[in-house]
Short mmCIF file of C-alpha atoms in Angstrom, two decimals:
data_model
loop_
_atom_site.label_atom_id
_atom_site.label_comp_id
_atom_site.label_asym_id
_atom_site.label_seq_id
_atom_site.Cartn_x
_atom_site.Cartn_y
_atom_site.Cartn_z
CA UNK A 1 0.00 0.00 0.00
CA UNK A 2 1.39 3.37 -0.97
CA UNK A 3 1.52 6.19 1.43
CA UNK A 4 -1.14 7.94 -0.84
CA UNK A 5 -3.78 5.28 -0.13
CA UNK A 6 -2.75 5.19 3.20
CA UNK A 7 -3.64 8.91 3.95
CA UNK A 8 -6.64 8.36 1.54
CA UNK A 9 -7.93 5.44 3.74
CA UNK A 10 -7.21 7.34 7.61
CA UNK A 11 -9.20 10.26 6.19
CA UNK A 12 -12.11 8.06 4.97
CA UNK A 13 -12.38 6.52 8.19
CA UNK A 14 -12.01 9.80 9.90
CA UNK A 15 -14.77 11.12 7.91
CA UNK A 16 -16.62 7.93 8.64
CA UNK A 17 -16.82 9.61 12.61
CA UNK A 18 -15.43 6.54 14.03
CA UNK A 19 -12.89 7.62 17.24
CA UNK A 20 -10.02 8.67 16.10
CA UNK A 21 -7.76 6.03 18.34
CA UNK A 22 -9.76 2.97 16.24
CA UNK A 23 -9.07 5.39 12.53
CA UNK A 24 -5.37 4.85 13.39
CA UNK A 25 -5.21 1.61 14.35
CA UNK A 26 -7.39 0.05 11.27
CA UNK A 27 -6.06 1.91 8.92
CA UNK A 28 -2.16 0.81 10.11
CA UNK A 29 -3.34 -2.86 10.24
CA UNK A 30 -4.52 -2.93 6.44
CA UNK A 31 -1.38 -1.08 5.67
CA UNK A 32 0.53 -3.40 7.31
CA UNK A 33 -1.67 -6.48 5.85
CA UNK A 34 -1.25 -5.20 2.52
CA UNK A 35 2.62 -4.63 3.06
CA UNK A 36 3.25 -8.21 2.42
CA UNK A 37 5.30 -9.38 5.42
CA UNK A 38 3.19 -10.94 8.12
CA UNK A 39 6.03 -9.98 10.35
CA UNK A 40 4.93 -6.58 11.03
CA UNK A 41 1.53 -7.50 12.26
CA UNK A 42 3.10 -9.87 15.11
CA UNK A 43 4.94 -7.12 16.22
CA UNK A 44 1.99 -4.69 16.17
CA UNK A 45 1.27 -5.57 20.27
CA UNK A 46 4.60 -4.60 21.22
CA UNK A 47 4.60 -1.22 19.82
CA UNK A 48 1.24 -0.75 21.25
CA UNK A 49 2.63 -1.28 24.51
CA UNK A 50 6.24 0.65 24.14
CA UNK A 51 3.87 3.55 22.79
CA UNK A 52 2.16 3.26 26.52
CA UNK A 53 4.89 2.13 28.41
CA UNK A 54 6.45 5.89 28.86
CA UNK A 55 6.57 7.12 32.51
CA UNK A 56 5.38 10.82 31.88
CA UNK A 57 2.53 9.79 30.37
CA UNK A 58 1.15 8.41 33.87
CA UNK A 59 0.78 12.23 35.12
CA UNK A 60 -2.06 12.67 32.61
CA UNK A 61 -4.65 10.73 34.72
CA UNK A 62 -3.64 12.25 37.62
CA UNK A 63 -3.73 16.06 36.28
CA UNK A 64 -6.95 15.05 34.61
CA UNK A 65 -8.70 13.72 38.08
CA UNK A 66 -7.13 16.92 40.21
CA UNK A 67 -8.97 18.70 38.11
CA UNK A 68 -12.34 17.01 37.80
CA UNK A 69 -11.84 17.20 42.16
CA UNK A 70 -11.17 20.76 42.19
CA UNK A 71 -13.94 21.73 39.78
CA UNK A 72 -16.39 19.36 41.85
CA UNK A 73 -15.43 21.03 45.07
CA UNK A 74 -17.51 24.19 44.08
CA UNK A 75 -13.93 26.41 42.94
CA UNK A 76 -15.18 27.95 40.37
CA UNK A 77 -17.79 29.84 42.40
CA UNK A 78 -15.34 31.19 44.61
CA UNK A 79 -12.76 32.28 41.78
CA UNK A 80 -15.70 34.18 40.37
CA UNK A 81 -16.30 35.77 43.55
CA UNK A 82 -12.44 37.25 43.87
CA UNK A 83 -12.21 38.14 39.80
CA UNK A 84 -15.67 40.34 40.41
CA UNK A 85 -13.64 42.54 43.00
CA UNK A 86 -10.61 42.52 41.02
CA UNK A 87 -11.88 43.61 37.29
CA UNK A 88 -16.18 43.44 37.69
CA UNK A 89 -16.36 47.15 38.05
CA UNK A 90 -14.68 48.60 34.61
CA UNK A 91 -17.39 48.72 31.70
CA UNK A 92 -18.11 45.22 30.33
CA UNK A 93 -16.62 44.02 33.58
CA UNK A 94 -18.65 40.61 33.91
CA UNK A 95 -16.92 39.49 30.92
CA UNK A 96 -13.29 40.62 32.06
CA UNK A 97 -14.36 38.37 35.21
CA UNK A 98 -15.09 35.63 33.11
CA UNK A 99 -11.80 36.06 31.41
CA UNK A 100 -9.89 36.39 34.32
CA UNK A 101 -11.66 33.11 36.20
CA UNK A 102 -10.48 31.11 33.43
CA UNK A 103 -7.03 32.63 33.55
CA UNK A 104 -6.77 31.34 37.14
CA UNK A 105 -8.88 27.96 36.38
CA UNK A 106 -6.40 26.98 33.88
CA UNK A 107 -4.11 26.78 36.19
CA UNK A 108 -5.86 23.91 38.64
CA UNK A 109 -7.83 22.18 35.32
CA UNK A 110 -5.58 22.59 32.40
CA UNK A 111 -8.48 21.32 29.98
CA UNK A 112 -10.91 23.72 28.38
CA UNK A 113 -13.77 21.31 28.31
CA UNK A 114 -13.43 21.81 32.30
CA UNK A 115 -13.64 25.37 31.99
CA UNK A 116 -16.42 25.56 29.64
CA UNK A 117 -18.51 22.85 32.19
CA UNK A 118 -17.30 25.00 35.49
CA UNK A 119 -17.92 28.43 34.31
CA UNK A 120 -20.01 28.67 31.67
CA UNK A 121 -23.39 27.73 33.51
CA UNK A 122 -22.48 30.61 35.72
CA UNK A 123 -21.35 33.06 33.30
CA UNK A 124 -23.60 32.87 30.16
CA UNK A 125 -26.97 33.36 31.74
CA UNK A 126 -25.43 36.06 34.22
CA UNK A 127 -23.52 38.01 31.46
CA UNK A 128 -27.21 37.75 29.46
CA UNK A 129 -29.29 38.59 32.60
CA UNK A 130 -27.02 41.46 32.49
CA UNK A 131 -27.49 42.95 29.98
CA UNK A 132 -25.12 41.48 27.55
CA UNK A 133 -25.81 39.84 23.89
CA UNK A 134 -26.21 36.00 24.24
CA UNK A 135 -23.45 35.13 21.49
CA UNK A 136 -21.12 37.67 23.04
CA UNK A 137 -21.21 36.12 26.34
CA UNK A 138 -20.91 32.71 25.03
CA UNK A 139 -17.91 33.84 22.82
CA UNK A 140 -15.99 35.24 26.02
CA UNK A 141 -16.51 31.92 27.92
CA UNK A 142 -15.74 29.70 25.02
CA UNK A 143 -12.39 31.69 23.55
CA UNK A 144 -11.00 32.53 27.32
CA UNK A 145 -11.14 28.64 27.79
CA UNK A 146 -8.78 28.11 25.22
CA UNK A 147 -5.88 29.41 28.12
CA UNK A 148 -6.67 26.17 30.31
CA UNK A 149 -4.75 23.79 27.88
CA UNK A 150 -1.77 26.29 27.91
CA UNK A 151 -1.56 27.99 31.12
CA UNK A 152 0.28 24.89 33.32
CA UNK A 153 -0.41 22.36 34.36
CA UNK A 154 -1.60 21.13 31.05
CA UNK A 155 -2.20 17.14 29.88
CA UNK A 156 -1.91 18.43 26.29
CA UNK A 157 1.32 19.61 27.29
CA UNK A 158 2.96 16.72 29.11
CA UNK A 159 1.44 14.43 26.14
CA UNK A 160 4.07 16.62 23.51
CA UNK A 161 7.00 16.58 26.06
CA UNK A 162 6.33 12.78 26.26
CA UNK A 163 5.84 11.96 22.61
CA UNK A 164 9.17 14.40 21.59
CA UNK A 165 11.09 13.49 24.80
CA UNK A 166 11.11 17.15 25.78
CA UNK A 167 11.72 18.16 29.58
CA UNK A 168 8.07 18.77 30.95
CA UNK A 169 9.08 21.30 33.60
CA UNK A 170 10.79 23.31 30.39
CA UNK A 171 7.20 23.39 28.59
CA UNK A 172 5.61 24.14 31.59
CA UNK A 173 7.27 27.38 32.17
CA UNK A 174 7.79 28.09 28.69
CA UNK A 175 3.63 27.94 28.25
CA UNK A 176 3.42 31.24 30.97
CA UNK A 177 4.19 33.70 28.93
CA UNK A 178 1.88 32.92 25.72
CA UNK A 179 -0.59 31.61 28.31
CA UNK A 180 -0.58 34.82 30.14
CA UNK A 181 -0.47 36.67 26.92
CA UNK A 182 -3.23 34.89 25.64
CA UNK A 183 -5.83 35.51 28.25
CA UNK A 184 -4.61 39.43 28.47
CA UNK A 185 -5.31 40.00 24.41
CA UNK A 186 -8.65 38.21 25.50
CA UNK A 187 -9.73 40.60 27.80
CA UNK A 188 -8.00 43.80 25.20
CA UNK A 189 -10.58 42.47 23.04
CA UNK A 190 -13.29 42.31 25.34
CA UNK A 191 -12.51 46.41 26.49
CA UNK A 192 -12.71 47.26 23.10
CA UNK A 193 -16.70 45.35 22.24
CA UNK A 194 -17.74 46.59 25.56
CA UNK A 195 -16.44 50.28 24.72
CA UNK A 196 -17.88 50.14 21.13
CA UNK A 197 -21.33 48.14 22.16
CA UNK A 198 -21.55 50.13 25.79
CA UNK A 199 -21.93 46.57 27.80
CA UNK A 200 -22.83 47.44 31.47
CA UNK A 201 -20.41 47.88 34.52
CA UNK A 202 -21.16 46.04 37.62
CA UNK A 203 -20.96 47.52 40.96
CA UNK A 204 -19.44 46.37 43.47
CA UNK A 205 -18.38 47.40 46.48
CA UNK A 206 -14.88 46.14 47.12
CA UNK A 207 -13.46 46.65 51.02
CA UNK A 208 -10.80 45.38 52.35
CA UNK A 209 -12.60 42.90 54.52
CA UNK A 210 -14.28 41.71 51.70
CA UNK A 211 -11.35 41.83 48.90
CA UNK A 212 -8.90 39.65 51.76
CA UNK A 213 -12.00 37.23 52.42
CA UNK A 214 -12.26 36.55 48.37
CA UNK A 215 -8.75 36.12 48.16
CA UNK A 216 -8.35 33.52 51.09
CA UNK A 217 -11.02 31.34 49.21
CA UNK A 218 -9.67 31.93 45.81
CA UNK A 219 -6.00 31.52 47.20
CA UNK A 220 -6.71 27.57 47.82
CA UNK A 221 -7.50 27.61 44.08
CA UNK A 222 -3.91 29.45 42.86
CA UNK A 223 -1.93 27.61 45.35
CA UNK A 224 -2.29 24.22 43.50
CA UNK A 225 -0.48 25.20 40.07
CA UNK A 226 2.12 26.76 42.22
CA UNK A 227 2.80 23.95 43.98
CA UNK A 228 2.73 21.76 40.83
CA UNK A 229 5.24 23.89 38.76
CA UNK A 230 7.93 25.41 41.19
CA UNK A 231 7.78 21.47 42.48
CA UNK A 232 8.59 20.46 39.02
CA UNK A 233 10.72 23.39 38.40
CA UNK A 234 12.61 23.03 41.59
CA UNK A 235 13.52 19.36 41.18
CA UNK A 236 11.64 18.80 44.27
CA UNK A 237 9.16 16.83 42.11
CA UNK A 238 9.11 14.42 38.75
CA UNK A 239 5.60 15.68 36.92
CA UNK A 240 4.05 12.37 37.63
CA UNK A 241 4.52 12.99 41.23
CA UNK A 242 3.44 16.39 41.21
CA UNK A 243 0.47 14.98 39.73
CA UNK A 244 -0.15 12.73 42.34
CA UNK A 245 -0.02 15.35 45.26
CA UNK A 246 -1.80 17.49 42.92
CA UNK A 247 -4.69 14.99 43.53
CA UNK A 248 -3.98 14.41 47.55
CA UNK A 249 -4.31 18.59 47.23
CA UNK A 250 -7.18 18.57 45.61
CA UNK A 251 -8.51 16.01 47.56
CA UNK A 252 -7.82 18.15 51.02
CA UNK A 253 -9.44 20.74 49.56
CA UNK A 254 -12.64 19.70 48.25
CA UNK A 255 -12.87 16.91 51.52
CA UNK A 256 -11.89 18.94 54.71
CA UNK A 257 -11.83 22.54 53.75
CA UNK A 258 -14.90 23.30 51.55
CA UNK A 259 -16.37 20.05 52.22
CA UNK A 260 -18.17 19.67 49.42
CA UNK A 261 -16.79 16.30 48.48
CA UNK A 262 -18.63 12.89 49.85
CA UNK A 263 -18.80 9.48 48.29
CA UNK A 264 -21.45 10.24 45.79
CA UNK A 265 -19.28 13.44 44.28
CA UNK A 266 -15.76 11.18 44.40
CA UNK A 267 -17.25 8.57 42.75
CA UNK A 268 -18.91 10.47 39.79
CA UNK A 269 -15.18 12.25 39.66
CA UNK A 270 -13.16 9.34 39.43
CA UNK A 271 -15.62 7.83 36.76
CA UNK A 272 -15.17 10.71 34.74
CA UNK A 273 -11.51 10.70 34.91
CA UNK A 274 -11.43 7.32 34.45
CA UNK A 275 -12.72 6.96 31.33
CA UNK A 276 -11.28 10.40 29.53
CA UNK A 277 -8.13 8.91 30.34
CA UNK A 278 -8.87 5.93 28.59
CA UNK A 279 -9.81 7.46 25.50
CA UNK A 280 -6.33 9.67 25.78
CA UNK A 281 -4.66 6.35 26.19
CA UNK A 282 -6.53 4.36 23.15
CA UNK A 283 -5.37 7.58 21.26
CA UNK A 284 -2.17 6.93 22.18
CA UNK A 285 -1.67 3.71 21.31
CA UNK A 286 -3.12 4.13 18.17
CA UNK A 287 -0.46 6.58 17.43
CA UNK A 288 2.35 4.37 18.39
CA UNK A 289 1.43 1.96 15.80
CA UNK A 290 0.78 4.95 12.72
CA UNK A 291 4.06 6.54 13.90
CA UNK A 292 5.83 3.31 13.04
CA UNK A 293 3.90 3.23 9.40
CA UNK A 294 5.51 7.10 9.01
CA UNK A 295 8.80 5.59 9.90
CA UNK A 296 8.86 3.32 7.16
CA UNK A 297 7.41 5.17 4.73
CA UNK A 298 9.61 8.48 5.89
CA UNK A 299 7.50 10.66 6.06
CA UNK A 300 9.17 13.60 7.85
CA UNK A 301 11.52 13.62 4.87
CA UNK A 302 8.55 14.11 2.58
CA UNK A 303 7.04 17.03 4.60
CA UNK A 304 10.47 18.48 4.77
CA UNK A 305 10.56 18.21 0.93
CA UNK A 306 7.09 19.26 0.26
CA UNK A 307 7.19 22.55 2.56
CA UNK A 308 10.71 23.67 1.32
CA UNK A 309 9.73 23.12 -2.43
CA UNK A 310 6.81 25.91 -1.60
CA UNK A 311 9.39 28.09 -0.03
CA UNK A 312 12.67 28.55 2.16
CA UNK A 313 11.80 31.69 3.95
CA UNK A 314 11.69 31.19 7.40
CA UNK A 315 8.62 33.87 8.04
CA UNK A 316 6.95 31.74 5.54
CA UNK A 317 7.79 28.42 6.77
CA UNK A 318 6.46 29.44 10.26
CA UNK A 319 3.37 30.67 8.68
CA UNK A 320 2.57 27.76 6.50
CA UNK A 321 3.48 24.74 9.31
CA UNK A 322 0.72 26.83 11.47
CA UNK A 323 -1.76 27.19 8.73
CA UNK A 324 -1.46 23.91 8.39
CA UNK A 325 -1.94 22.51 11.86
CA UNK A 326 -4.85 24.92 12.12
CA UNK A 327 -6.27 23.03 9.17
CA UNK A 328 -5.71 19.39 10.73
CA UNK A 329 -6.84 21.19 14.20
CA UNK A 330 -10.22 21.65 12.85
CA UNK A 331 -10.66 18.17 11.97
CA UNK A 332 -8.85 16.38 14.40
CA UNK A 333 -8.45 15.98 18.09
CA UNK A 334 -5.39 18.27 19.82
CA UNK A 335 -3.96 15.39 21.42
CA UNK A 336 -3.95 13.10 18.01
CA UNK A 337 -2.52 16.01 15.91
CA UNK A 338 0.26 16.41 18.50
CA UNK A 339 0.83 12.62 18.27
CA UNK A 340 0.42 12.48 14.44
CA UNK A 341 2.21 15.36 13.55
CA UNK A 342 4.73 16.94 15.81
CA UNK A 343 7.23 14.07 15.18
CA UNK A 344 6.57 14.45 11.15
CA UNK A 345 7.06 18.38 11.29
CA UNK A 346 9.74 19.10 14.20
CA UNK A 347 12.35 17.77 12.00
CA UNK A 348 11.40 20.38 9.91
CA UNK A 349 11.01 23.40 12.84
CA UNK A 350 14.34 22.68 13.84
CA UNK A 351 16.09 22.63 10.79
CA UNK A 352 15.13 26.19 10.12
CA UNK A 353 15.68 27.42 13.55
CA UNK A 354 13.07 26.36 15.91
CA UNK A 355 13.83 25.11 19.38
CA UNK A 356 12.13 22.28 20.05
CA UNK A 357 10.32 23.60 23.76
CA UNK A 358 9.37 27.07 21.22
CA UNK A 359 8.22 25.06 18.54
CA UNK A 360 5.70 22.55 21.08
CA UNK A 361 3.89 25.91 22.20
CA UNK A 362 3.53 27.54 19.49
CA UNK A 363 1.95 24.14 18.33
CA UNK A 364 -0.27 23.63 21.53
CA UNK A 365 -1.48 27.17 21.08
CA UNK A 366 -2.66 26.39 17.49
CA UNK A 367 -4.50 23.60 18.05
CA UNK A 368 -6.37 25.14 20.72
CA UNK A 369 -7.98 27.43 17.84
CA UNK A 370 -9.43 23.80 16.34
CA UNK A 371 -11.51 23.55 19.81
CA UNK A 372 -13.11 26.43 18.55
CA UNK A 373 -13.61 25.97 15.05
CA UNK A 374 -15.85 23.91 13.04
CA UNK A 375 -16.48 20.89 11.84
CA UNK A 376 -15.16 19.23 14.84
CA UNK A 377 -14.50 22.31 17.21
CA UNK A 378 -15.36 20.81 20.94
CA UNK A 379 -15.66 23.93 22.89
CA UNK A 380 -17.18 25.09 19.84
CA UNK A 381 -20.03 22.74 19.71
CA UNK A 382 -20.08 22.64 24.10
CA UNK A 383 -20.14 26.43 24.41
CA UNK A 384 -23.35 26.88 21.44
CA UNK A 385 -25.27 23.47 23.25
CA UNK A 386 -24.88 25.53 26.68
CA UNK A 387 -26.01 29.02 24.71
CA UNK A 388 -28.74 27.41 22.19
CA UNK A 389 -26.81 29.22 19.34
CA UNK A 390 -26.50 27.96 16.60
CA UNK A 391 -22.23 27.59 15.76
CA UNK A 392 -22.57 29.68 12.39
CA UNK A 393 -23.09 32.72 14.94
CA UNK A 394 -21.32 31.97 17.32
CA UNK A 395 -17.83 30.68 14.60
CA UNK A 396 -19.13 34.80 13.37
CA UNK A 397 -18.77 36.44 17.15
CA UNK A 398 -15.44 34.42 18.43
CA UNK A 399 -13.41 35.52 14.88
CA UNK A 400 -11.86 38.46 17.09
CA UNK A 401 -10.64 36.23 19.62
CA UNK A 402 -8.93 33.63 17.39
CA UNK A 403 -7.56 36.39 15.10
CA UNK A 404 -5.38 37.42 18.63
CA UNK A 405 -4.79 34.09 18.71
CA UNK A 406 -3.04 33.28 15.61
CA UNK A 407 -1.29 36.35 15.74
CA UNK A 408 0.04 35.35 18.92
CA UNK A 409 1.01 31.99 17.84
CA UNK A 410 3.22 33.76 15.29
CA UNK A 411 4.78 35.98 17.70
CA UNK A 412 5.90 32.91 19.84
CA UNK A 413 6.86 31.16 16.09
CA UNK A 414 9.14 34.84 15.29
CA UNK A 415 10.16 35.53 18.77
CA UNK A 416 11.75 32.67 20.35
CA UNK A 417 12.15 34.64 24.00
CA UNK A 418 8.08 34.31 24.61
CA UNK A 419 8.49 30.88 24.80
CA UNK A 420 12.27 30.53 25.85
CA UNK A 421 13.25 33.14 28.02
CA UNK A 422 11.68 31.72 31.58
CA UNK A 423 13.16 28.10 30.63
CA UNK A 424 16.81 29.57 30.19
CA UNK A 425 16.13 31.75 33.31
CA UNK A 426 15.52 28.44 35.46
CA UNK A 427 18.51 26.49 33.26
CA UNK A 428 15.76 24.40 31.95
CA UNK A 429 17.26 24.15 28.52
#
């Protein structure tokens, strides 16, 4: 089977809507049937398991369940209630809150499916009750999700440090700045629609009492990623086990502090983590076994040869590789694209000057945007369910928001100190 039909068949399952996991591993099996030698497919379990067997990769259940515990515990309320007193009383201030809140959430959830569940029930129907349009309010919640898989700690992120063999606590703090960035162009955006469209202010009476009684709640919440990173970043932790106290955190919060956490709540949690881990992991060793068909077929070679025959600027290069994992990010999952992908195209990244830590964010960022595009956006598709908008309208009111995006992505792509300089601080690379 030629690489051609290859691609031709993983698309036609793809477009078939079977998971993505199953598309890679059917489509590798025929390859390999029709390869001829029967001794690839007895080999096929033990790449499966080498493509699982990879120690980092046991931090993403544990990240994923911290964060299902914090959000259960009630959080999200009490981030709210601080990010009112901070930013709620500047003209369109209910969405600056909402921008901020998922600043801060990204750092204890690291998913934007998590965000989008946690705040948007608050936030849409309050922003509309307020006075704001219904597609603008779901816009802010769905784009200011988008910082939860960069902001760390992030799963997406610890999946491309595992698959490249990058140092996680190096992504980690390279993700702050464009995280950070990110969320602040966010809330730019939101001044200027709230200026231009005269969205309401919300008063509110901020005392000290009050401001130092917000922050002691919403302190419990920013404590956790600062554990989890200056652990990791101090050595004093691997990532897996700063996952793991991540959880024991989490659990000490949610049990003995807000006590919002019995039986019934853990056990609905851990179900949930359970089985999006699985379906992380089935992608995963899917990709172990389609990795191996690129191998053999070279494929990083090809993409090397087919980008540099459209051009050898590096502007251009960096622009093109983005446009096109914004392309595969609408149509396929982050975590598959990363797994897909990132091994095909770094080759290429480096080559013409790319360090590998700068070239993972700026590719984490972009596929972010595909959460939030159609055909296949999640958040997209969450966020209009939540709203009862239809996505044409609201794909219409988020274009200002993934317009910063991209040209953010660019910026980390052109300026390699966004996404380098607080790794080189800590000697990380």
């Amino acid at each position: 089977m030629t690489l051609p039909v290859f691609i031709g068949l993983f698309l036609f399952l793809l477009f078939l809507g079977l998971p993505v996991g199953f598309v890679m591993a059917i489509s590798s099996v025929i390859y390999f049937i029709f390869s001829g030698d029967t001794n690839f497919l007895s080999m096929l379990p033990e790449k499966l398991f080498s493509g699982l067997n990879v120690y980092v990769l046991t931090a993403i259940p544990f990240f994923m369940l911290a964060g299902d515990i914090m959000n259960e515990s009630g959080i999200s309320k009490r981030l709210i209630k601080f990010s009112n007193m901070v930013v709620g009383r500047f003209r369109g201030g209910l969405a600056q809150v909402n921008v901020l809140a998922s600043i801060i959430f990204a750092g204890i959830t690291g998913v934007a499916l998590g965000d989008i569940a946690a705040l948007g029930s608050v936030f849409i129907p309050s922003m509309v009750k307020e006075g704001y349009d219904k597609k603008f309010a779901t816009a802010v919640t769905a784009a200011s999700s988008l910082v939860g898989p960069i902001i760390p700690p992030s799963t997406i992120t610890v999946l491309y440090a595992a698959t490249m063999s990058t140092s996680v606590g190096a992504m980690f703090a390279g993700s702050i700045i464009p995280g950070v960035l990110i969320g602040f162009s966010d809330m730019i955006i939101v001044k200027l629609l709230a200026d231009k469209r005269q969205y309401p202010k919300v008063e509110v009476e901020v005392t000290p009492a009050r401001f130092f009684t917000g922050l002691k709640d919403a302190i419990l919440a920013i404590i956790m990623p600062v554990i989890i990173i200056g652990g990791i970043l101090t050595g004093v932790f691997t990532p897996t086990e700063a996952a793991a106290v991540s959880v024991i955190y989490a659990l000490f919060v949610g049990i003995f502090l807000f006590k919002s956490i019995g039986r019934k709540e853990l056990s609905a949690t851990l179900k949930k983590s359970i089985l999006g881990s699985a379906k992380l992991f089935l992608i995963i060793a899917g990709a172990s076994i389609i990795s191996w068909v690129f191998g053999i077929e070279n494929v990083s070679a090809v993409a090397e040869h087919v980008f540099k025959s459209i051009t050898t600027n590096f502007y251009l290069l960096v622009i093109i590789i983005n446009l096109f994992f914004i392309f595969m990010g609408m149509w396929m999952d982050a975590g598959a694209s990363i797994l897909l992908f990132a091994p095909v195209i770094a080759p290429l990244a480096v080559d013409i000057g790319l360090h590998p830590v700068q070239f993972g964010i700026m590719l984490i960022v972009n596929l972010n945007i595909g959460l939030c595009t159609p055909p296949l956006g999640n958040i997209l598709f969450a966020a209009a369910d939540m709203a009862e908008l239809d996505t044409a309208t609201l794909s219409k009111e988020l274009l200002p928001f993934l317009l910063i995006n991209f040209i953010i992505i660019l910026l980390v792509g052109f300026i390699p100190e966004l996404s380098l300089y607080i790794p080189r601080l800590l000697g990380l690379i």
